[in-house]
């Protein structure tokens, strides 16, 4: 079986009704990625991986609004606007390295980002 691109672990995610993204984020975290892309608040019961996926979705939405990313008309895939990179590199460019923090700092950040509706 031939791998897709350079990384065989990539999956296509439905970010919204008409927007797709090729990513290496695990399947369990796709709802959090979609939630961040849609602009929903963070869920306080999520683990670190889901919070990271949510932040990635939020960054993708901001990059789309700023024009750094575009939606390719041929297949509705979210890709960089320079069109020289593949869509798989989008998530690598949008993520930040993990920074270890104490539990108290994490709770403060969680409460600061929590929005009531």
Coordinates of C-alpha atoms in Angstrom, one line a residue:
X1 CA 0.0 0.0 0.0
X2 CA 1.4 3.4 -1.0
X3 CA 1.7 6.1 1.7
X4 CA 0.1 9.5 1.3
X5 CA 2.9 12.1 0.9
X6 CA 5.9 11.8 3.2
X7 CA 4.0 10.7 6.3
X8 CA 1.8 7.6 6.2
X9 CA 0.0 8.5 9.4
X10 CA -1.9 11.5 7.9
X11 CA -5.7 11.6 7.9
X12 CA -8.2 14.0 6.3
X13 CA -10.3 15.8 8.9
X14 CA -13.6 17.6 8.2
X15 CA -13.0 21.0 9.9
X16 CA -16.4 22.3 8.9
X17 CA -19.0 21.5 6.2
X18 CA -16.9 22.6 3.3
X19 CA -13.3 22.6 4.7
X20 CA -10.9 19.6 4.8
X21 CA -7.5 19.3 6.4
X22 CA -4.8 16.7 6.1
X23 CA -3.2 16.2 9.5
X24 CA -1.3 13.8 11.8
X25 CA -3.4 14.6 14.8
X26 CA -4.9 11.3 16.2
X27 CA -8.5 10.4 15.5
X28 CA -9.5 10.8 19.2
X29 CA -8.6 14.5 19.1
X30 CA -10.4 15.5 15.9
X31 CA -13.5 16.8 17.7
X32 CA -11.3 19.1 19.7
X33 CA -9.6 20.3 16.5
X34 CA -13.0 21.0 14.9
X35 CA -14.2 22.8 18.1
X36 CA -11.2 25.1 18.1
X37 CA -11.6 25.8 14.4
X38 CA -15.3 26.6 14.9
X39 CA -14.5 29.0 17.8
X40 CA -16.1 27.0 20.6
X41 CA -14.7 27.4 24.1
X42 CA -12.3 24.8 25.6
X43 CA -13.7 22.0 27.6
X44 CA -12.3 21.8 31.1
X45 CA -12.4 18.0 31.1
X46 CA -10.1 17.6 28.1
X47 CA -6.7 16.1 28.5
X48 CA -3.5 17.9 27.3
X49 CA -3.6 16.3 23.8
X50 CA -7.2 17.5 23.2
X51 CA -6.3 21.0 24.4
X52 CA -3.4 21.1 22.0
X53 CA -5.6 20.0 19.1
X54 CA -8.1 22.7 20.1
X55 CA -5.4 25.3 20.0
X56 CA -4.2 24.1 16.7
X57 CA -7.8 24.5 15.3
X58 CA -8.0 28.0 16.7
X59 CA -4.6 28.9 15.0
X60 CA -5.8 27.4 11.7
X61 CA -8.9 29.6 11.9
X62 CA -6.8 32.7 12.6
X63 CA -4.4 31.9 9.7
X64 CA -7.4 31.4 7.4
X65 CA -8.8 34.8 8.4
X66 CA -5.4 36.5 8.0
X67 CA -4.9 35.0 4.5
X68 CA -1.9 32.8 5.4
X69 CA -4.1 29.7 4.5
X70 CA -6.6 29.3 1.7
X71 CA -9.2 26.8 0.8
X72 CA -8.3 25.0 -2.4
X73 CA -11.2 25.1 -4.8
X74 CA -10.6 21.7 -6.4
X75 CA -11.0 19.6 -3.3
X76 CA -11.9 22.1 -0.4
X77 CA -8.5 21.3 1.3
X78 CA -7.0 23.9 3.6
X79 CA -3.5 24.7 2.3
X80 CA -0.9 27.5 2.7
X81 CA -1.6 30.5 0.5
X82 CA 1.9 30.3 -1.3
X83 CA 0.8 27.0 -2.9
X84 CA 4.3 25.7 -2.9
X85 CA 3.8 23.6 0.3
X86 CA 1.6 20.7 0.7
X87 CA -1.5 20.7 3.0
X88 CA 0.3 18.3 5.4
X89 CA 2.7 21.0 6.4
X90 CA -0.1 23.3 7.7
X91 CA -0.3 21.6 11.1
X92 CA 3.4 21.5 11.5
X93 CA 3.7 25.2 10.9
X94 CA 0.8 26.0 13.2
X95 CA 1.9 24.0 16.2
X96 CA 4.2 25.2 19.0
X97 CA 6.5 22.9 21.0
X98 CA 5.2 21.7 24.3
X99 CA 6.2 23.7 27.3
X100 CA 5.9 21.9 30.6
X101 CA 4.0 23.9 33.3
X102 CA 2.9 23.1 36.7
X103 CA -0.7 22.0 37.4
X104 CA -1.6 25.3 39.0
X105 CA -0.4 27.3 35.9
X106 CA -2.4 24.9 33.7
X107 CA -5.5 25.5 35.7
X108 CA -5.0 29.3 35.6
X109 CA -4.6 29.1 31.8
X110 CA -7.6 26.8 31.5
X111 CA -9.8 29.2 33.5
X112 CA -8.6 32.2 31.7
X113 CA -9.5 30.7 28.3
X114 CA -12.8 29.3 29.5
X115 CA -15.8 31.2 28.2
X116 CA -19.3 30.8 29.4
X117 CA -22.1 31.1 26.9

